[in-house]
Structure formats: structure tokens, C-alpha cells
């Protein structure tokens, strides 16, 4: 393929597959067992378009959560060196979020812990994102994120990646090119996106103790249940959970990486249910002031992740965090496309998109009836979703900071003030 007489490779342009567009692959399942094939996009973007995609974004929907409950955010706390000292939970595409963080956190993160999605179709797979993309795509997906994440680490920082053994060989290739010369492997039980608690029964069931004697064993906890103590009283019995003595589940063994650094910033850009944030708050019981940054694009970030961290703060009677989102524009329409269940709903959405969304340059915003009839005649909602999503300019999924004053995006005055505070303007 060539443009203007030059092959793409000669022009310095980049062919992008799903990983750069993964916010299109929202993984909108509400239950782990409800998997489906997702939309994949293949587009070729020039370098200036890639740069635009990775420009810092406007942050919105700011809320601070403290021991006194939810509050409005009025400022962003910094130390004497001007470094932001806040706990964050950020909702939005994690690749875009990392590029949004880089200006303020480059070289500031002591520990990155991630538990990314895996490829294999195994019986224990609970991955709720799309899990059908090829290994080459998975490596691109990870490479994009690891490259920018590395920029955030301190000179002596550590990145820990929990990964299934099926990916180890290929993962080493990616890591050694991107991260460091030395990679340490540690084999534990099958955990993370590949892991079910039933496969690690010695970690997630209670031992029932009565009058100082073991009298039985309880059922394995559901994934959304998190014991907040090693011993929980239940009527006349004690339920003892064989978890870390610091009351922390699975990932928390890696806390030793930052145990002696009481001011460490910890990043998890596959935030999941918020275990990393939970760990940081528990570690701060030693008088530390460690901070966490959690990025998560799935909608459960509001109902699971945020709620879990709020509960930890309430139980500990200490700590706080700021919740915010990457400000959506075309991403809103992507979400609507993924949610639409009929041709009629998609046609109505098409009309809305034609009038209000940012379209690809080659798209005619007019909707001739013949085109609508052809669209309906496809009689395949998945294909219709794909076609409709192709109309949208993927560079406009989120609002760039450089466009914060553009009235087309409707950024509030409050958000303008907080973004200036966050970006140090």
C-alpha cells in the first residue's frame, strides 16, 4: 500500500490495530460469563494524528472522597517541590490516561503493579474484556502501555507485571526491549485475569474456629467479597481467612517493594476492583504517606473500585482520594453504539451522530434514505455497530486539553480551574 508514491513504512506512518483503539473495545459485559466478540478497528494514522491522540486530555467529574464522605474538589495538593500528592482513581482508557499523566508524573512513580488481561482461552479465564485478539495484537497492546508507563518510573523504580505463563516467552521479548535488561520471574498460583478463587481455595475460604478449635471450613468467597480482617466474628464462632497478615489479598506481597519508602507513588493502570489502592491505604498504617494512582476504563470503576476504596477509608478512618474521568466526546457515542440492541436504535443513533459528533473527514454527514435502507438490510446488528463506529473520528474520543476553551466541547468553568491546577498552569 502506498500514498503519494511512497510506501507507508517510508512515509513514517503507523498502522494501528485494536490496541490503539481499545476504547472502542469497551468490554461492556456486566457479568464475567457474558462474553461476546467485540469490534476491532484497523486504521492508518499519520504521526501527527498519533501525537494528537496522546495529547493530555481534559479531566472532569471531579470528586474527593474522605472520612467525611464525598466532597467537591477545590484544589490539587502538591509538595514543596511542586509534585502532586494526591490519591487518584481515573476513569477512562488506560493508554490515554497514561499519556495524560506523563506531564505531571514523569519520573515520579516508585512502583507500578499491573495485572493485565491474558490471551488464553482457559477454563479459569474470567477476563471481561475481549480475549480473542491474537498474540501479536496483545503484544502491541502491552507494548503501547509499557513504553509510556516506563517514563513515569523513578530511576530506581520497579514495574511488576502479573502474567500467565502462556505469555512468558513472548512477554520477555517485549519487556527486554522496553523496560530493562534484567527481568525477574516469580511463579505463584494462577491469579489475575486468568484466576478464579476456586482455583486457590487455600486463599479465599474461611477456617471456622469455635472455642479455640477448628470445627470446619466455609465456602470460597465470591470475587466481589473482600475480608477486611484476618479474623471475623460470626455469632459464637471466628471465621479466620488465610490471607496476608496485613489483611491484604494476593498482590499485596509485593508491597515490600515500597515498604521502606513511605512517600512512594504507586500506579496500577489495570485498576480492576482496587486491590492496589487498598494495599497502599493499609500500608500507610505505619505512618506513611504513600499515594496511589488507579486507572480503569470499565464502568464498574464507579460501582466496585471506587466503592471498595471508600469502604477502606471509612474502616481505617483515614485517607482520601480524588475521582475524575477523561472527558469524553466521541467516546460517548462509542458507548451508545456498543449498547444498542437493534437496527432501529442504531439508525436513531446514526442521526444523532451525523448532527452532533466529530466524523471522519471522508464521511458525508447527510443521510440519504437509500443509505438507511441499505444499512437496515444488513440485518446483522454486530456489523451495523461496526459500520456506525467507523463514521467517528477516533482522535476525538476524548477532549484534548488544548481545546479546553472551545465552546463546542462545553467544558465547565469549574473543570477549567481544576485542570489548570492539575496541569500546573
Short mmCIF file of C-alpha atoms in Angstrom, two decimals:
data_model
loop_
_atom_site.label_atom_id
_atom_site.label_comp_id
_atom_site.label_asym_id
_atom_site.label_seq_id
_atom_site.Cartn_x
_atom_site.Cartn_y
_atom_site.Cartn_z
CA UNK A 1 0.00 0.00 0.00
CA UNK A 2 1.34 3.44 -0.87
CA UNK A 3 0.24 7.04 -0.64
CA UNK A 4 1.67 9.73 -2.86
CA UNK A 5 4.08 7.26 -4.42
CA UNK A 6 5.59 6.24 -1.07
CA UNK A 7 5.01 3.12 0.96
CA UNK A 8 3.62 3.68 4.45
CA UNK A 9 6.86 2.47 6.01
CA UNK A 10 8.79 5.04 4.00
CA UNK A 11 6.40 7.80 4.99
CA UNK A 12 6.98 7.17 8.69
CA UNK A 13 3.31 6.46 9.26
CA UNK A 14 1.98 3.85 11.62
CA UNK A 15 -0.59 1.15 11.05
CA UNK A 16 -2.81 0.93 14.09
CA UNK A 17 -4.90 -2.06 15.03
CA UNK A 18 -7.18 -2.53 18.07
CA UNK A 19 -4.66 -1.77 20.82
CA UNK A 20 -4.50 1.92 19.97
CA UNK A 21 -8.27 1.98 19.62
CA UNK A 22 -9.16 -0.20 22.56
CA UNK A 23 -11.61 2.26 23.99
CA UNK A 24 -13.76 1.12 21.06
CA UNK A 25 -13.48 -2.34 22.57
CA UNK A 26 -15.25 -1.32 25.76
CA UNK A 27 -15.83 -4.87 27.01
CA UNK A 28 -19.22 -3.81 28.22
CA UNK A 29 -20.25 -7.06 29.88
CA UNK A 30 -21.85 -6.70 33.26
CA UNK A 31 -21.17 -10.31 34.25
CA UNK A 32 -17.98 -12.24 33.78
CA UNK A 33 -19.67 -15.12 31.98
CA UNK A 34 -21.34 -12.86 29.42
CA UNK A 35 -18.55 -12.71 26.85
CA UNK A 36 -19.04 -11.61 23.26
CA UNK A 37 -16.96 -10.74 20.23
CA UNK A 38 -16.04 -7.08 20.20
CA UNK A 39 -15.43 -4.57 17.44
CA UNK A 40 -11.90 -4.35 16.03
CA UNK A 41 -10.77 -1.30 14.08
CA UNK A 42 -7.99 -1.16 11.52
CA UNK A 43 -6.90 2.35 10.67
CA UNK A 44 -3.77 4.05 9.41
CA UNK A 45 -2.89 7.24 11.18
CA UNK A 46 -0.16 9.72 10.35
CA UNK A 47 2.30 10.60 13.09
CA UNK A 48 0.67 13.96 13.80
CA UNK A 49 -2.63 12.17 14.39
CA UNK A 50 -0.95 9.80 16.84
CA UNK A 51 0.56 12.75 18.65
CA UNK A 52 -2.86 14.34 18.86
CA UNK A 53 -4.34 11.16 20.29
CA UNK A 54 -1.70 11.15 23.01
CA UNK A 55 -2.02 14.83 23.89
CA UNK A 56 -3.13 15.39 27.52
CA UNK A 57 -6.89 15.28 27.97
CA UNK A 58 -9.40 17.33 29.91
CA UNK A 59 -10.39 15.73 33.22
CA UNK A 60 -13.93 16.06 34.51
CA UNK A 61 -16.45 14.79 37.11
CA UNK A 62 -14.07 15.57 39.96
CA UNK A 63 -14.97 14.35 43.45
CA UNK A 64 -12.92 13.98 46.61
CA UNK A 65 -13.73 11.11 48.98
CA UNK A 66 -12.62 11.47 52.61
CA UNK A 67 -13.57 10.09 56.01
CA UNK A 68 -16.30 12.75 55.98
CA UNK A 69 -17.78 11.46 52.73
CA UNK A 70 -17.92 12.87 49.22
CA UNK A 71 -16.83 16.46 48.67
CA UNK A 72 -16.21 18.82 45.79
CA UNK A 73 -12.60 19.16 44.70
CA UNK A 74 -11.35 22.71 45.24
CA UNK A 75 -7.60 22.27 44.75
CA UNK A 76 -4.85 19.79 43.89
CA UNK A 77 -2.34 19.22 46.69
CA UNK A 78 1.38 19.44 45.91
CA UNK A 79 4.55 19.13 47.96
CA UNK A 80 7.28 21.74 48.37
CA UNK A 81 8.82 20.60 45.08
CA UNK A 82 5.59 21.06 43.16
CA UNK A 83 4.89 17.32 42.85
CA UNK A 84 1.22 16.33 43.06
CA UNK A 85 0.47 14.50 46.32
CA UNK A 86 -2.99 13.05 45.80
CA UNK A 87 -4.52 9.60 45.54
CA UNK A 88 -6.33 9.25 42.21
CA UNK A 89 -8.87 6.92 40.66
CA UNK A 90 -9.15 7.90 36.99
CA UNK A 91 -11.89 6.54 34.76
CA UNK A 92 -11.03 6.17 31.08
CA UNK A 93 -8.91 4.36 28.54
CA UNK A 94 -5.69 3.45 30.33
CA UNK A 95 -3.40 4.18 27.38
CA UNK A 96 -4.82 7.70 27.04
CA UNK A 97 -4.78 8.12 30.83
CA UNK A 98 -1.06 7.25 30.98
CA UNK A 99 -0.28 9.89 28.37
CA UNK A 100 -2.41 12.34 30.34
CA UNK A 101 -0.40 11.61 33.49
CA UNK A 102 3.05 11.84 31.92
CA UNK A 103 3.47 15.61 32.14
CA UNK A 104 2.98 15.70 35.91
CA UNK A 105 4.26 12.26 36.93
CA UNK A 106 7.20 11.54 34.62
CA UNK A 107 9.98 10.08 36.80
CA UNK A 108 7.86 10.21 39.97
CA UNK A 109 6.37 6.70 40.32
CA UNK A 110 8.22 4.29 42.60
CA UNK A 111 6.19 1.16 41.88
CA UNK A 112 3.95 0.10 39.01
CA UNK A 113 1.90 -3.03 39.62
CA UNK A 114 -0.33 -4.31 36.81
CA UNK A 115 -2.41 -7.43 36.38
CA UNK A 116 -3.19 -7.19 32.65
CA UNK A 117 -5.58 -9.25 30.52
CA UNK A 118 -4.31 -12.54 29.17
CA UNK A 119 -4.78 -14.33 25.87
CA UNK A 120 -5.51 -17.98 26.55
CA UNK A 121 -8.99 -19.43 26.46
CA UNK A 122 -8.69 -21.46 29.63
CA UNK A 123 -11.40 -22.80 31.95
CA UNK A 124 -10.29 -20.37 34.65
CA UNK A 125 -10.43 -17.30 32.46
CA UNK A 126 -12.59 -14.57 33.99
CA UNK A 127 -11.33 -11.80 31.74
CA UNK A 128 -14.23 -9.48 30.95
CA UNK A 129 -12.52 -7.54 28.20
CA UNK A 130 -12.34 -9.08 24.76
CA UNK A 131 -9.94 -12.01 24.97
CA UNK A 132 -9.89 -13.16 21.35
CA UNK A 133 -7.20 -10.95 19.83
CA UNK A 134 -4.03 -12.58 18.51
CA UNK A 135 -0.77 -12.65 20.41
CA UNK A 136 0.76 -10.12 18.04
CA UNK A 137 -2.09 -7.73 18.86
CA UNK A 138 -1.73 -8.48 22.56
CA UNK A 139 1.97 -7.65 22.41
CA UNK A 140 1.17 -4.37 20.66
CA UNK A 141 -1.49 -3.70 23.27
CA UNK A 142 1.04 -4.20 26.07
CA UNK A 143 3.95 -2.51 24.27
CA UNK A 144 1.94 0.71 23.86
CA UNK A 145 1.27 0.85 27.58
CA UNK A 146 4.63 -0.33 28.89
CA UNK A 147 6.51 2.24 26.82
CA UNK A 148 4.69 5.20 28.35
CA UNK A 149 4.48 3.61 31.82
CA UNK A 150 8.27 3.28 31.91
CA UNK A 151 8.56 7.06 31.53
CA UNK A 152 6.66 7.52 34.78
CA UNK A 153 9.05 5.39 36.88
CA UNK A 154 11.75 6.86 39.10
CA UNK A 155 15.33 5.90 38.25
CA UNK A 156 15.18 3.14 40.86
CA UNK A 157 11.51 2.35 40.30
CA UNK A 158 10.06 -1.13 39.86
CA UNK A 159 7.41 -2.43 37.49
CA UNK A 160 5.71 -5.69 38.40
CA UNK A 161 3.57 -7.48 35.81
CA UNK A 162 1.42 -10.44 36.86
CA UNK A 163 1.16 -12.55 33.73
CA UNK A 164 0.08 -16.05 32.80
CA UNK A 165 2.87 -18.48 31.95
CA UNK A 166 1.40 -18.93 28.47
CA UNK A 167 2.63 -15.45 27.60
CA UNK A 168 6.01 -15.53 29.33
CA UNK A 169 8.19 -16.31 26.35
CA UNK A 170 6.74 -13.61 24.13
CA UNK A 171 6.41 -11.22 27.06
CA UNK A 172 10.14 -11.41 27.74
CA UNK A 173 10.83 -10.23 24.20
CA UNK A 174 8.64 -7.21 24.74
CA UNK A 175 9.92 -6.43 28.22
CA UNK A 176 13.62 -6.61 27.40
CA UNK A 177 13.20 -4.17 24.56
CA UNK A 178 11.09 -1.76 26.54
CA UNK A 179 11.80 -1.96 30.25
CA UNK A 180 15.18 -3.18 31.44
CA UNK A 181 17.99 -5.64 30.89
CA UNK A 182 17.06 -7.69 33.93
CA UNK A 183 13.69 -9.38 34.38
CA UNK A 184 12.89 -11.49 37.41
CA UNK A 185 10.23 -14.21 37.15
CA UNK A 186 8.37 -15.45 40.20
CA UNK A 187 5.90 -18.32 39.98
CA UNK A 188 2.82 -18.12 42.17
CA UNK A 189 -0.62 -19.58 41.86
CA UNK A 190 -2.67 -18.80 38.75
CA UNK A 191 -4.03 -15.34 39.52
CA UNK A 192 -5.14 -12.10 37.96
CA UNK A 193 -7.34 -12.01 34.88
CA UNK A 194 -6.86 -15.77 34.48
CA UNK A 195 -7.68 -16.60 38.08
CA UNK A 196 -10.74 -17.81 39.91
CA UNK A 197 -10.78 -18.04 43.66
CA UNK A 198 -11.99 -21.62 43.39
CA UNK A 199 -8.57 -22.41 41.91
CA UNK A 200 -6.85 -21.11 45.04
CA UNK A 201 -9.05 -22.41 47.81
CA UNK A 202 -6.30 -22.02 50.36
CA UNK A 203 -6.52 -18.25 49.93
CA UNK A 204 -10.19 -17.40 49.85
CA UNK A 205 -12.19 -19.61 52.22
CA UNK A 206 -12.68 -19.04 55.97
CA UNK A 207 -11.49 -21.54 58.57
CA UNK A 208 -14.24 -21.86 61.19
CA UNK A 209 -12.94 -21.76 64.76
CA UNK A 210 -15.09 -22.35 67.84
CA UNK A 211 -13.77 -22.41 71.41
CA UNK A 212 -10.23 -22.34 70.08
CA UNK A 213 -10.67 -25.40 67.83
CA UNK A 214 -11.06 -25.74 64.06
CA UNK A 215 -14.58 -27.10 63.50
CA UNK A 216 -14.97 -26.68 59.74
CA UNK A 217 -14.38 -24.69 56.60
CA UNK A 218 -16.55 -22.13 54.87
CA UNK A 219 -17.29 -21.61 51.20
CA UNK A 220 -14.93 -19.80 48.84
CA UNK A 221 -15.81 -16.10 48.79
CA UNK A 222 -17.39 -14.51 45.74
CA UNK A 223 -14.99 -12.32 43.76
CA UNK A 224 -16.70 -9.13 44.94
CA UNK A 225 -16.23 -10.02 48.61
CA UNK A 226 -13.10 -8.78 50.34
CA UNK A 227 -12.43 -9.66 54.01
CA UNK A 228 -11.24 -6.60 55.89
CA UNK A 229 -9.67 -8.60 58.70
CA UNK A 230 -7.93 -11.91 59.08
CA UNK A 231 -10.41 -12.92 61.77
CA UNK A 232 -14.10 -12.06 61.54
CA UNK A 233 -16.55 -12.87 64.35
CA UNK A 234 -19.72 -14.70 63.31
CA UNK A 235 -22.09 -15.29 66.22
CA UNK A 236 -20.13 -17.56 68.60
CA UNK A 237 -17.55 -18.58 66.02
CA UNK A 238 -14.49 -16.97 64.46
CA UNK A 239 -14.00 -17.03 60.70
CA UNK A 240 -10.27 -16.95 60.02
CA UNK A 241 -9.21 -16.09 56.46
CA UNK A 242 -5.76 -17.38 55.42
CA UNK A 243 -4.76 -14.10 53.83
CA UNK A 244 -1.72 -11.90 54.29
CA UNK A 245 -1.14 -10.92 57.95
CA UNK A 246 -1.52 -7.30 56.93
CA UNK A 247 -5.13 -8.13 55.95
CA UNK A 248 -4.33 -7.75 52.27
CA UNK A 249 -5.18 -10.12 49.40
CA UNK A 250 -2.95 -11.55 46.65
CA UNK A 251 -1.00 -8.63 45.11
CA UNK A 252 -0.04 -7.26 48.47
CA UNK A 253 3.01 -9.50 48.83
CA UNK A 254 4.69 -7.02 46.50
CA UNK A 255 4.22 -4.23 48.99
CA UNK A 256 7.75 -4.95 50.24
CA UNK A 257 8.93 -3.15 47.10
CA UNK A 258 7.85 0.10 48.69
CA UNK A 259 7.68 -0.78 52.38
CA UNK A 260 10.67 1.37 53.25
CA UNK A 261 9.61 4.29 51.04
CA UNK A 262 6.84 5.97 52.97
CA UNK A 263 6.30 8.64 50.31
CA UNK A 264 6.16 6.31 47.30
CA UNK A 265 3.73 6.86 44.45
CA UNK A 266 2.19 3.58 43.26
CA UNK A 267 0.49 3.18 39.87
CA UNK A 268 -1.89 0.47 38.67
CA UNK A 269 -3.30 1.16 35.21
CA UNK A 270 -5.35 -2.04 35.11
CA UNK A 271 -7.08 -1.00 38.31
CA UNK A 272 -9.76 -3.68 38.48
CA UNK A 273 -11.50 -3.83 41.85
CA UNK A 274 -8.99 -1.52 43.53
CA UNK A 275 -6.77 -4.02 45.34
CA UNK A 276 -3.66 -1.90 44.80
CA UNK A 277 -5.33 1.18 46.28
CA UNK A 278 -6.48 -0.97 49.21
CA UNK A 279 -2.91 -2.15 49.75
CA UNK A 280 -1.48 1.36 49.78
CA UNK A 281 -4.03 2.56 52.33
CA UNK A 282 -3.27 -0.41 54.58
CA UNK A 283 0.48 0.12 54.33
CA UNK A 284 0.06 3.73 55.39
CA UNK A 285 -0.95 2.47 58.83
CA UNK A 286 2.79 2.59 59.53
CA UNK A 287 2.58 6.39 59.37
CA UNK A 288 3.49 6.57 55.71
CA UNK A 289 2.08 8.93 53.11
CA UNK A 290 2.24 6.68 50.04
CA UNK A 291 -0.04 7.66 47.16
CA UNK A 292 -1.85 5.53 44.59
CA UNK A 293 -2.96 6.24 41.04
CA UNK A 294 -5.55 3.82 39.67
CA UNK A 295 -6.71 3.84 36.04
CA UNK A 296 -9.71 1.79 34.93
CA UNK A 297 -11.94 2.15 31.88
CA UNK A 298 -14.64 -0.38 32.71
CA UNK A 299 -17.87 1.03 34.09
CA UNK A 300 -17.51 -0.96 37.32
CA UNK A 301 -14.86 1.55 38.37
CA UNK A 302 -17.72 3.58 39.86
CA UNK A 303 -19.69 0.76 41.45
CA UNK A 304 -16.89 -1.56 42.55
CA UNK A 305 -13.46 0.12 42.55
CA UNK A 306 -14.48 3.47 43.98
CA UNK A 307 -16.88 1.92 46.49
CA UNK A 308 -14.26 -0.53 47.75
CA UNK A 309 -11.68 2.20 48.36
CA UNK A 310 -14.31 4.38 50.05
CA UNK A 311 -15.09 1.50 52.39
CA UNK A 312 -11.41 1.03 53.28
CA UNK A 313 -11.13 4.74 54.13
CA UNK A 314 -14.24 4.52 56.30
CA UNK A 315 -12.97 1.41 58.10
CA UNK A 316 -9.49 2.87 58.67
CA UNK A 317 -10.88 6.31 59.49
CA UNK A 318 -8.05 7.82 57.46
CA UNK A 319 -7.09 8.54 53.88
CA UNK A 320 -8.77 10.18 50.93
CA UNK A 321 -8.74 10.08 47.13
CA UNK A 322 -9.79 12.11 44.12
CA UNK A 323 -12.03 10.53 41.50
CA UNK A 324 -12.10 12.01 37.99
CA UNK A 325 -12.66 10.98 34.37
CA UNK A 326 -11.15 11.63 30.99
CA UNK A 327 -13.72 13.93 29.40
CA UNK A 328 -15.49 12.03 26.64
CA UNK A 329 -16.73 13.28 23.32
CA UNK A 330 -16.96 10.68 20.56
CA UNK A 331 -16.35 8.00 23.19
CA UNK A 332 -19.88 8.70 24.40
CA UNK A 333 -21.16 7.61 21.00
CA UNK A 334 -18.96 4.53 21.03
CA UNK A 335 -20.59 3.53 24.32
CA UNK A 336 -24.05 4.08 22.85
CA UNK A 337 -23.18 2.03 19.76
CA UNK A 338 -22.00 -0.85 21.93
CA UNK A 339 -25.20 -0.70 23.98
CA UNK A 340 -27.63 -0.54 21.04
CA UNK A 341 -29.55 -3.78 20.58
CA UNK A 342 -31.50 -3.20 17.34
CA UNK A 343 -31.23 -1.71 13.85
CA UNK A 344 -33.85 0.86 14.78
CA UNK A 345 -31.81 2.05 17.75
CA UNK A 346 -28.68 2.28 15.59
CA UNK A 347 -30.47 4.27 12.88
CA UNK A 348 -31.68 6.76 15.50
CA UNK A 349 -28.13 6.94 16.84
CA UNK A 350 -26.83 7.48 13.30
CA UNK A 351 -28.98 10.60 13.01
CA UNK A 352 -27.63 11.90 16.31
CA UNK A 353 -24.04 11.17 15.27
CA UNK A 354 -24.49 12.89 11.90
CA UNK A 355 -25.70 16.06 13.61
CA UNK A 356 -23.53 16.21 16.72
CA UNK A 357 -20.41 14.01 16.57
CA UNK A 358 -16.98 14.56 15.04
CA UNK A 359 -16.95 12.44 11.89
CA UNK A 360 -14.06 11.08 9.86
CA UNK A 361 -13.09 13.52 7.11
CA UNK A 362 -14.38 11.23 4.34
CA UNK A 363 -17.88 10.80 5.84
CA UNK A 364 -20.83 12.65 4.30
CA UNK A 365 -22.95 13.85 7.24
CA UNK A 366 -26.11 13.67 5.13
CA UNK A 367 -28.23 10.53 5.45
CA UNK A 368 -29.95 9.60 2.18
CA UNK A 369 -32.90 7.27 2.65
CA UNK A 370 -31.31 4.77 0.27
CA UNK A 371 -28.29 4.51 2.58
CA UNK A 372 -30.55 3.97 5.59
CA UNK A 373 -32.43 1.21 3.77
CA UNK A 374 -29.13 -0.46 2.81
CA UNK A 375 -27.99 -0.19 6.43
CA UNK A 376 -31.14 -1.86 7.75
CA UNK A 377 -30.92 -4.54 5.05
CA UNK A 378 -27.62 -5.75 6.51
CA UNK A 379 -29.73 -7.44 9.21
CA UNK A 380 -26.73 -8.02 11.47
CA UNK A 381 -26.53 -5.75 14.50
CA UNK A 382 -22.86 -6.50 15.12
CA UNK A 383 -21.89 -5.49 11.57
CA UNK A 384 -24.11 -2.41 11.84
CA UNK A 385 -22.34 -1.40 15.06
CA UNK A 386 -19.00 -1.75 13.31
CA UNK A 387 -20.08 0.36 10.33
CA UNK A 388 -21.53 3.07 12.53
CA UNK A 389 -18.42 3.24 14.70
CA UNK A 390 -16.29 3.69 11.57
CA UNK A 391 -18.00 7.03 10.96
CA UNK A 392 -16.46 8.51 14.09
CA UNK A 393 -13.13 10.31 14.25
CA UNK A 394 -11.17 8.25 16.79
CA UNK A 395 -8.92 11.23 17.53
CA UNK A 396 -11.93 12.89 19.15
CA UNK A 397 -12.85 10.14 21.61
CA UNK A 398 -11.70 12.37 24.47
CA UNK A 399 -11.36 16.14 24.70
CA UNK A 400 -7.79 17.43 24.35
CA UNK A 401 -6.55 19.89 26.95
CA UNK A 402 -5.59 22.25 24.12
CA UNK A 403 -9.31 22.54 23.28
CA UNK A 404 -10.50 23.31 26.79
CA UNK A 405 -11.68 26.79 25.76
CA UNK A 406 -13.52 25.53 22.66
CA UNK A 407 -17.23 26.05 23.32
CA UNK A 408 -18.09 23.03 21.13
CA UNK A 409 -16.91 20.78 23.96
CA UNK A 410 -18.77 22.56 26.76
CA UNK A 411 -16.05 22.36 29.42
CA UNK A 412 -17.39 23.91 32.63
CA UNK A 413 -15.63 26.77 34.40
CA UNK A 414 -15.09 24.50 37.41
CA UNK A 415 -13.36 21.91 35.23
CA UNK A 416 -11.21 24.60 33.64
CA UNK A 417 -9.96 25.70 37.07
CA UNK A 418 -9.23 22.14 38.23
CA UNK A 419 -7.47 21.18 35.00
CA UNK A 420 -5.23 24.22 35.31
CA UNK A 421 -4.46 23.17 38.88
CA UNK A 422 -3.73 19.58 37.83
CA UNK A 423 -1.50 20.55 34.90
CA UNK A 424 0.26 23.24 36.92
CA UNK A 425 -0.82 26.12 34.71
#
